[in-house]
mmCIF file of C-alpha atoms in Angstrom:
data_model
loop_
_atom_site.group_PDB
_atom_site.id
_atom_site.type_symbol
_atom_site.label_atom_id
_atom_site.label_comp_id
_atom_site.label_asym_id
_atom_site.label_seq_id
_atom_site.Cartn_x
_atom_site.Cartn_y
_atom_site.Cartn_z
ATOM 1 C CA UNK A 1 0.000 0.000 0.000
ATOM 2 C CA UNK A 2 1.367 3.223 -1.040
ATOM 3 C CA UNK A 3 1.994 5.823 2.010
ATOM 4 C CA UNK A 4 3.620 8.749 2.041
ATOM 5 C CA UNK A 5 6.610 8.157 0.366
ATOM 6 C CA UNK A 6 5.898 10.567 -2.254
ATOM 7 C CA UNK A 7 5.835 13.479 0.308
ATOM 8 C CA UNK A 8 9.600 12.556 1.143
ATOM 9 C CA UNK A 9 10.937 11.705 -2.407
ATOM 10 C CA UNK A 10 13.456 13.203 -3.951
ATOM 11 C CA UNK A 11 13.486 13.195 -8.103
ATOM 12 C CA UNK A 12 17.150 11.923 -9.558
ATOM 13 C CA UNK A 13 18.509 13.456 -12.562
ATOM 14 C CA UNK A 14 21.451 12.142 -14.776
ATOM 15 C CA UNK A 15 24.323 14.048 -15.317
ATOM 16 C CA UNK A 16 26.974 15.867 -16.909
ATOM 17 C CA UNK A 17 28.757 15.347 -20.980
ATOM 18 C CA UNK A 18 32.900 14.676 -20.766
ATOM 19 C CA UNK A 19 34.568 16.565 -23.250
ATOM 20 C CA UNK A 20 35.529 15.854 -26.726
ATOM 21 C CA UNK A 21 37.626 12.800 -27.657
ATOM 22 C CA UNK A 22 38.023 11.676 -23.788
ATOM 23 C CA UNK A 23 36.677 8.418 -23.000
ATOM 24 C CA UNK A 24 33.227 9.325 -21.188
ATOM 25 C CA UNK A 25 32.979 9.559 -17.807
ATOM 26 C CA UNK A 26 30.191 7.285 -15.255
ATOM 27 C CA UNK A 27 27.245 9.774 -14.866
ATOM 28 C CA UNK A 28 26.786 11.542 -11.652
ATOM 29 C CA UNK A 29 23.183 11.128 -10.199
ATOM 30 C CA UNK A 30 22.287 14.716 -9.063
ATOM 31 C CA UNK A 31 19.785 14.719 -6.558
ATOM 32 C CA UNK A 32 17.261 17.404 -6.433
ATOM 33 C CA UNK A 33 15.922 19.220 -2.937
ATOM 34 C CA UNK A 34 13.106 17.380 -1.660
ATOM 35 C CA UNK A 35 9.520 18.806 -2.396
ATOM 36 C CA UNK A 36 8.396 21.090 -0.029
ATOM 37 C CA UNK A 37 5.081 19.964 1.721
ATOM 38 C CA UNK A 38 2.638 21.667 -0.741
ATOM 39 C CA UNK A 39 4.228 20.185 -3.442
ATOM 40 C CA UNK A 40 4.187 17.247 -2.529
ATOM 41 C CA UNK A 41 0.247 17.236 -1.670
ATOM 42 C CA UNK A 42 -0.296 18.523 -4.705
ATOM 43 C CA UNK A 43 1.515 16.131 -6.702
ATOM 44 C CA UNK A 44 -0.222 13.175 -4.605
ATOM 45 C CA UNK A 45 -3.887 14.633 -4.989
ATOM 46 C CA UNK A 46 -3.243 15.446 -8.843
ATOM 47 C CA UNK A 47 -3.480 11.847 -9.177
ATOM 48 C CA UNK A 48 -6.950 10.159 -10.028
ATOM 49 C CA UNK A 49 -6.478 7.320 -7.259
ATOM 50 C CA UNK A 50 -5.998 9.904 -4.672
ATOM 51 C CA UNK A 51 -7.869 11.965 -2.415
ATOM 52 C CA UNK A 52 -7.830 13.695 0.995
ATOM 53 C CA UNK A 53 -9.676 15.690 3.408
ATOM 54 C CA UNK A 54 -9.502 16.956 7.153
ATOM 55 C CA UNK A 55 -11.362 16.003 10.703
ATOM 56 C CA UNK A 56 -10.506 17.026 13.291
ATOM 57 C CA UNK A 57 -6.326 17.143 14.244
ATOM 58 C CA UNK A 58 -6.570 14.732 11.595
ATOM 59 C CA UNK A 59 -6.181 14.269 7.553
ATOM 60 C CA UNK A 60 -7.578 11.038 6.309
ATOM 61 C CA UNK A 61 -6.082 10.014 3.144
ATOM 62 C CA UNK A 62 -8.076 7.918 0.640
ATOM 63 C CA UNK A 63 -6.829 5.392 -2.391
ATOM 64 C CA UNK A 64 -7.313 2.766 -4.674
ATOM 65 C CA UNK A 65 -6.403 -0.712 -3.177
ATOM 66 C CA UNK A 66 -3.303 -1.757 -5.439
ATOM 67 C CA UNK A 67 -5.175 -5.316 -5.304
ATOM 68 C CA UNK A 68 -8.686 -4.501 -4.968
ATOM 69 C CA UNK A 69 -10.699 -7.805 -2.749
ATOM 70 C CA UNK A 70 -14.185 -7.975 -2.332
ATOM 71 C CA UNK A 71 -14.140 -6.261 0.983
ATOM 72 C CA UNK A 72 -11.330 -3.868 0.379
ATOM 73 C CA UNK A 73 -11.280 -1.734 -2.755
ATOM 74 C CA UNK A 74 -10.736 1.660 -1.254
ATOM 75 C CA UNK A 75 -8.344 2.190 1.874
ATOM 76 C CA UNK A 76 -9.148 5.023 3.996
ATOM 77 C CA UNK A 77 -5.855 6.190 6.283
ATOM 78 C CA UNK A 78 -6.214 8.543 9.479
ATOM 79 C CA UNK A 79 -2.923 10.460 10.012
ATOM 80 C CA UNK A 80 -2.552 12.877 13.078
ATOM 81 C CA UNK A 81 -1.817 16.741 11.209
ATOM 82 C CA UNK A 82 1.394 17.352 13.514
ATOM 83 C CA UNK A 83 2.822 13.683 13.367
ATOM 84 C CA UNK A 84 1.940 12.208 10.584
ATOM 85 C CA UNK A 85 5.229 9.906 10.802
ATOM 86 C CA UNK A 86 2.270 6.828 11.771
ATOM 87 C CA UNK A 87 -1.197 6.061 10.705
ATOM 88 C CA UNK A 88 -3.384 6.147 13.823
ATOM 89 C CA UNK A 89 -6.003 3.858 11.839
ATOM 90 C CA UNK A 90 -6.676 2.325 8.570
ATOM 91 C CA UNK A 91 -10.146 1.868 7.376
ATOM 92 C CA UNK A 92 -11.414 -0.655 4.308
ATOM 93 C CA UNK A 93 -14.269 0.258 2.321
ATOM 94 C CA UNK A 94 -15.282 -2.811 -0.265
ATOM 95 C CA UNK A 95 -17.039 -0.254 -2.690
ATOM 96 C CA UNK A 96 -15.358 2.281 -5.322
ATOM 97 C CA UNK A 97 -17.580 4.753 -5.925
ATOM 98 C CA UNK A 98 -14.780 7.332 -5.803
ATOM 99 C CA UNK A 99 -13.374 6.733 -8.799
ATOM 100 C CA UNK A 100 -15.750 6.575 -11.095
ATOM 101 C CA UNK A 101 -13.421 9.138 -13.362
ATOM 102 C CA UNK A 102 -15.777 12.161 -11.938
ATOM 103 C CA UNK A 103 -13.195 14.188 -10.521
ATOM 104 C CA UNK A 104 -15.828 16.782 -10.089
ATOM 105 C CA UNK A 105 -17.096 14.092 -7.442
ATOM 106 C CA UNK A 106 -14.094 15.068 -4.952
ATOM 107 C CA UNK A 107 -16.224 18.016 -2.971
ATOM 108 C CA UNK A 108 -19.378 15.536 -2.248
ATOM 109 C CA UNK A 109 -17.760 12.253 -1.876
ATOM 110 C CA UNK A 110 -16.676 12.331 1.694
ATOM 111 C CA UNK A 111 -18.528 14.836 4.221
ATOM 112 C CA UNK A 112 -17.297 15.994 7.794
ATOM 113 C CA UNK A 113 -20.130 16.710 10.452
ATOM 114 C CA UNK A 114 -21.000 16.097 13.865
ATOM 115 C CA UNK A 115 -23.237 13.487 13.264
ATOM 116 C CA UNK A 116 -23.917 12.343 17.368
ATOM 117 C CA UNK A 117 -23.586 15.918 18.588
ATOM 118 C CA UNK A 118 -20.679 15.343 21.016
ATOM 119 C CA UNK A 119 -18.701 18.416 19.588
ATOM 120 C CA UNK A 120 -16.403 16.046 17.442
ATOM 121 C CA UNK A 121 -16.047 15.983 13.842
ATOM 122 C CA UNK A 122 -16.756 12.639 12.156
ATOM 123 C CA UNK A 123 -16.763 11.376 8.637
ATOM 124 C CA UNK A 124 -18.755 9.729 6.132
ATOM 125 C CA UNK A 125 -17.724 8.648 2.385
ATOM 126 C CA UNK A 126 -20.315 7.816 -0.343
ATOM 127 C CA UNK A 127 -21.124 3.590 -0.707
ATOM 128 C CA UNK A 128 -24.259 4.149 -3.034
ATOM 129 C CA UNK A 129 -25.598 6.916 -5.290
ATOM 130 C CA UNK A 130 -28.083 7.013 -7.951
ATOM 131 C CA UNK A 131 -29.936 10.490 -9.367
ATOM 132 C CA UNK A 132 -30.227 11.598 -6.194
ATOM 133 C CA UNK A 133 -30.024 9.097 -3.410
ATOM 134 C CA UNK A 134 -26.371 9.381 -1.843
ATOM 135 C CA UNK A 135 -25.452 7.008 0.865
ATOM 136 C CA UNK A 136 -22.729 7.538 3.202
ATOM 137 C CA UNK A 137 -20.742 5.095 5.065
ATOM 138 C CA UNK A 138 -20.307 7.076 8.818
ATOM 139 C CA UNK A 139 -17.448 7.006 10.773
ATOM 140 C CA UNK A 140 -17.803 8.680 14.805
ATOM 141 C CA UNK A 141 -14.950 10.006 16.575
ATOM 142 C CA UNK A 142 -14.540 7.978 19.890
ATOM 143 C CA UNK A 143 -12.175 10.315 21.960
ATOM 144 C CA UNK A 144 -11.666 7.370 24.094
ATOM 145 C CA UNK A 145 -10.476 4.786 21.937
ATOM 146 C CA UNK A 146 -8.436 7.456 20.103
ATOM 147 C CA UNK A 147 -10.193 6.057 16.828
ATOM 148 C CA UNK A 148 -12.777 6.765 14.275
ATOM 149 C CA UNK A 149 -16.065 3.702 15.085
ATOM 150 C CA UNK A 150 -18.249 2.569 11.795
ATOM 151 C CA UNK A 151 -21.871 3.515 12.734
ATOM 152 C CA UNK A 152 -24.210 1.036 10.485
ATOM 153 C CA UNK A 153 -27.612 2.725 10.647
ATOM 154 C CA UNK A 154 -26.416 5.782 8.749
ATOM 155 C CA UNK A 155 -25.981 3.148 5.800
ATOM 156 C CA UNK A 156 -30.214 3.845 5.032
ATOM 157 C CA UNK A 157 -30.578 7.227 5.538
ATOM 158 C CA UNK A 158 -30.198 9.011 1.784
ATOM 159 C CA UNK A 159 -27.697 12.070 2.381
ATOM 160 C CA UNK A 160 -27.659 12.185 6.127
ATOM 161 C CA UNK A 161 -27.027 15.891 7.780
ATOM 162 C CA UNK A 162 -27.072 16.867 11.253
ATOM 163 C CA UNK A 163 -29.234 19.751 12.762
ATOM 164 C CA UNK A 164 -28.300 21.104 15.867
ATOM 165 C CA UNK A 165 -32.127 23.202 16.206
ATOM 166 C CA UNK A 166 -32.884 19.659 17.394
ATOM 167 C CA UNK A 167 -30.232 17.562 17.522
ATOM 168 C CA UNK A 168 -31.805 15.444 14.652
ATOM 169 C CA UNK A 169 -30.445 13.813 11.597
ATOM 170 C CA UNK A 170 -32.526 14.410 8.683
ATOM 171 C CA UNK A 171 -32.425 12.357 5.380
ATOM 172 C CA UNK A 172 -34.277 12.497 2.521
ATOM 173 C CA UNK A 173 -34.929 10.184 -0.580
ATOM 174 C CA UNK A 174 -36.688 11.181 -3.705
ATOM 175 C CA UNK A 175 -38.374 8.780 -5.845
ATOM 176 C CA UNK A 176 -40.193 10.660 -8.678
ATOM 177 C CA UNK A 177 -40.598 15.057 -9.134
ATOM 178 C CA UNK A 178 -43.670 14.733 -6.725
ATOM 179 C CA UNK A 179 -42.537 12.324 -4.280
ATOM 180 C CA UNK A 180 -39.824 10.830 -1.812
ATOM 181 C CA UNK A 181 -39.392 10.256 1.894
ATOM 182 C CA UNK A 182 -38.140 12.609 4.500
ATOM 183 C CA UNK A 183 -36.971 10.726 7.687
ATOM 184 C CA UNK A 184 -35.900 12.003 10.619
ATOM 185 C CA UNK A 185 -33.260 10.203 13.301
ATOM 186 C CA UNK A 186 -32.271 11.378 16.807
ATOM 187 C CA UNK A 187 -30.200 9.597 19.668
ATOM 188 C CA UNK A 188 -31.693 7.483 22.109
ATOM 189 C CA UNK A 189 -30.129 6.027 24.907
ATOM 190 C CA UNK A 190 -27.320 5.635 22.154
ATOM 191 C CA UNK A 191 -29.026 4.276 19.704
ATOM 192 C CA UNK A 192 -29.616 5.969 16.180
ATOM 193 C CA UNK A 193 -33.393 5.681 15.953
ATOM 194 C CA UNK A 194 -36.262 6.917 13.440
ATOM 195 C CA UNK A 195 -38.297 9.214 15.374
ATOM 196 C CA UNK A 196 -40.472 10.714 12.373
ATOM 197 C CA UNK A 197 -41.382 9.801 9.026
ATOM 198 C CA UNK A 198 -42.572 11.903 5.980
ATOM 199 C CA UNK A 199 -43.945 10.022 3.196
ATOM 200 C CA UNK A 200 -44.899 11.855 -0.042
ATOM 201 C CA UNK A 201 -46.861 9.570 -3.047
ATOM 202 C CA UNK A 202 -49.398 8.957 -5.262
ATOM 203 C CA UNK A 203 -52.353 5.923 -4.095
ATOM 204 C CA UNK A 204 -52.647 5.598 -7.528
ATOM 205 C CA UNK A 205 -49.691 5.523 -9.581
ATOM 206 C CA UNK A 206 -51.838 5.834 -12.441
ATOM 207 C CA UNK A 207 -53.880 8.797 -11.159
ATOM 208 C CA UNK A 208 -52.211 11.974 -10.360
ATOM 209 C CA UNK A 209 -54.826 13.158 -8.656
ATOM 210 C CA UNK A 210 -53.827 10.502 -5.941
ATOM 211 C CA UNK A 211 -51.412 12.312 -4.166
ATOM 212 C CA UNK A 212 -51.155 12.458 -0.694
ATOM 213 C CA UNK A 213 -48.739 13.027 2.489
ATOM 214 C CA UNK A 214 -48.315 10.943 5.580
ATOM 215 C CA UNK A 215 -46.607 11.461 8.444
ATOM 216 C CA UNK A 216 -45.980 8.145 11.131
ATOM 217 C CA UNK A 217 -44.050 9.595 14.354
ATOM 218 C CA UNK A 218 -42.483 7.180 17.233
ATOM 219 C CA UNK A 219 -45.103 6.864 19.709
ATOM 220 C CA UNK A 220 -45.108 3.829 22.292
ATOM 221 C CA UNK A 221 -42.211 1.938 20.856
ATOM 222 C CA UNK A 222 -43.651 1.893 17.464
ATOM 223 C CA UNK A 223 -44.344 4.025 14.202
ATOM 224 C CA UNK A 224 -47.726 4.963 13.882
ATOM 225 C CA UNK A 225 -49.596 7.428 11.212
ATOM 226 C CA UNK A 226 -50.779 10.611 13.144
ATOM 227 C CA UNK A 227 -51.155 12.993 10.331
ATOM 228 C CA UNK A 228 -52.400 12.010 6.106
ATOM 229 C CA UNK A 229 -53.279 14.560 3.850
ATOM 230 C CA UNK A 230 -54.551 14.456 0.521
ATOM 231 C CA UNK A 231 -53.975 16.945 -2.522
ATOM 232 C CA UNK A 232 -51.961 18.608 -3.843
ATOM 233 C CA UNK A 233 -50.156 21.586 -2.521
ATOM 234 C CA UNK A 234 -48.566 19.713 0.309
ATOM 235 C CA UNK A 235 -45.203 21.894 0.749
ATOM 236 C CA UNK A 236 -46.161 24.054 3.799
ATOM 237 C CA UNK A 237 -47.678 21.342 5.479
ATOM 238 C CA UNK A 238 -44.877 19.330 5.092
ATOM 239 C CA UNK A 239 -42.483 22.361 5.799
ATOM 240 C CA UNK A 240 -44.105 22.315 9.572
ATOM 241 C CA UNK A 241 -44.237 18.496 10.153
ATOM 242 C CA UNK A 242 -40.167 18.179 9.065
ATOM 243 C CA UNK A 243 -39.944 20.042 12.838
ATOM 244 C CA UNK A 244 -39.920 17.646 15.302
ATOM 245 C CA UNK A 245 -41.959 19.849 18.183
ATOM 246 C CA UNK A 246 -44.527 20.190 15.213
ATOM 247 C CA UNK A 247 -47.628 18.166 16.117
ATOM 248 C CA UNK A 248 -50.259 19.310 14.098
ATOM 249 C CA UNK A 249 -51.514 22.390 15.827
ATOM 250 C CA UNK A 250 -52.301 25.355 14.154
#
């Protein structure tokens, strides 16, 4: 697996021409100054397999598995900013959607947030995207164990983001121009768990006159419907219901 070799590399250049009619001489390797920091990032980044980005004291590098396995294809490596002489943690992901030959994807593909509202940054890199669903492996900073844990039940929330107005995660899915799913997540005795759902479709998929919102909130252990409306113009209802201390008054 590469590391960061390149950063301390120095490039070697042949050397000098004897003169005229003298039997040449062995050529002297010159050896160039080392890059400086910067340019050795930027050479390292400039390359499609590579990419980068920053949490916390921390830069987590991110490349192609020289022999890509089922459950490795992409190898994620935490490095601490002022000693990076060590990897403090090495993380496999089994899908590539990284390189896809998007480099445009770089900005979107991995996301930093405080996902559990501890006041840590984690991390979470794209697994699955389509037209619009994106879905983000999560990593969570454990200050404890000095290490970044894998938290599972983002996998099925579509473009997870953290709101701090009520310490909620919010996700949403959309499945057609007039419909999709809004979900919404907090923590519960440490647990990730669905508190409200937002469901936006047609009865009829043949009838688009058959549209209608529902809204199922966690009540008694389970999810139960406490709001449907029918019709169309459905945004400012749904607007209010995507609070969580929204219950239906007016």
């Amino acid at each position: 697996m590469k590391r960061w070799v390149i950063f301390l590399a120095a490039l070697l250049l042949t050397g000098c021409q004897t003169a005229p009619g003298l039997p040449p001489a062995p050529p002297e390797e010159v050896q160039e100054p080392p890059l400086s920091g910067q340019q050795a990032a930027a050479q390292w980044l400039s390359d499609d397999g590579h990419h980068a980005f920053y949490v916390n004291s921390h830069v987590v590098t991110v490349e192609r598995a020289e022999e890509p396995a089922e459950d490795c294809k992409l190898i994620l490596t935490v490095w601490d900013r002022e000693d990076p002489a060590v990897p403090i943690q090495t993380i496999f992901m089994a899908e590539d959607t990284r390189y896809a030959g998007d480099k445009s994807l770089d900005p979107a593909w991995s996301r930093v947030e405080d996902f559990n509202f501890d006041h840590w940054e984690d991390f979470g890199c794209v697994y699955a995207m389509g037209n619009q669903p994106v879905f983000y492996h999560v990593w969570l900073w454990d200050p404890e164990a000095g290490q970044y844990v894998y938290e599972p039940a983002f996998d099925e929330i579509c473009y997870p983001e953290a709101d701090w107005g009520e310490e909620k995660i919010t996700g949403w899915a959309r499945s057609s121009a007039s419909t999709g799913d809004y979900s919404f997540y907090q923590w519960i005795d440490g647990v990730l768990t669905e508190v409200r759902h937002i469901k936006i479709d047609f009865e009829d998929a043949r009838d688009n006159n058959s549209l209608y919102a529902s809204v199922t909130d966690l009540t008694g252990g389970e999810m139960q419907e406490v709001f449907r409306y029918e019709g169309d113009y459905y945004f400012d209802i749904v607007e209010r219901w995507c609070s969580l201390g929204y219950a239906g008054e007016d």
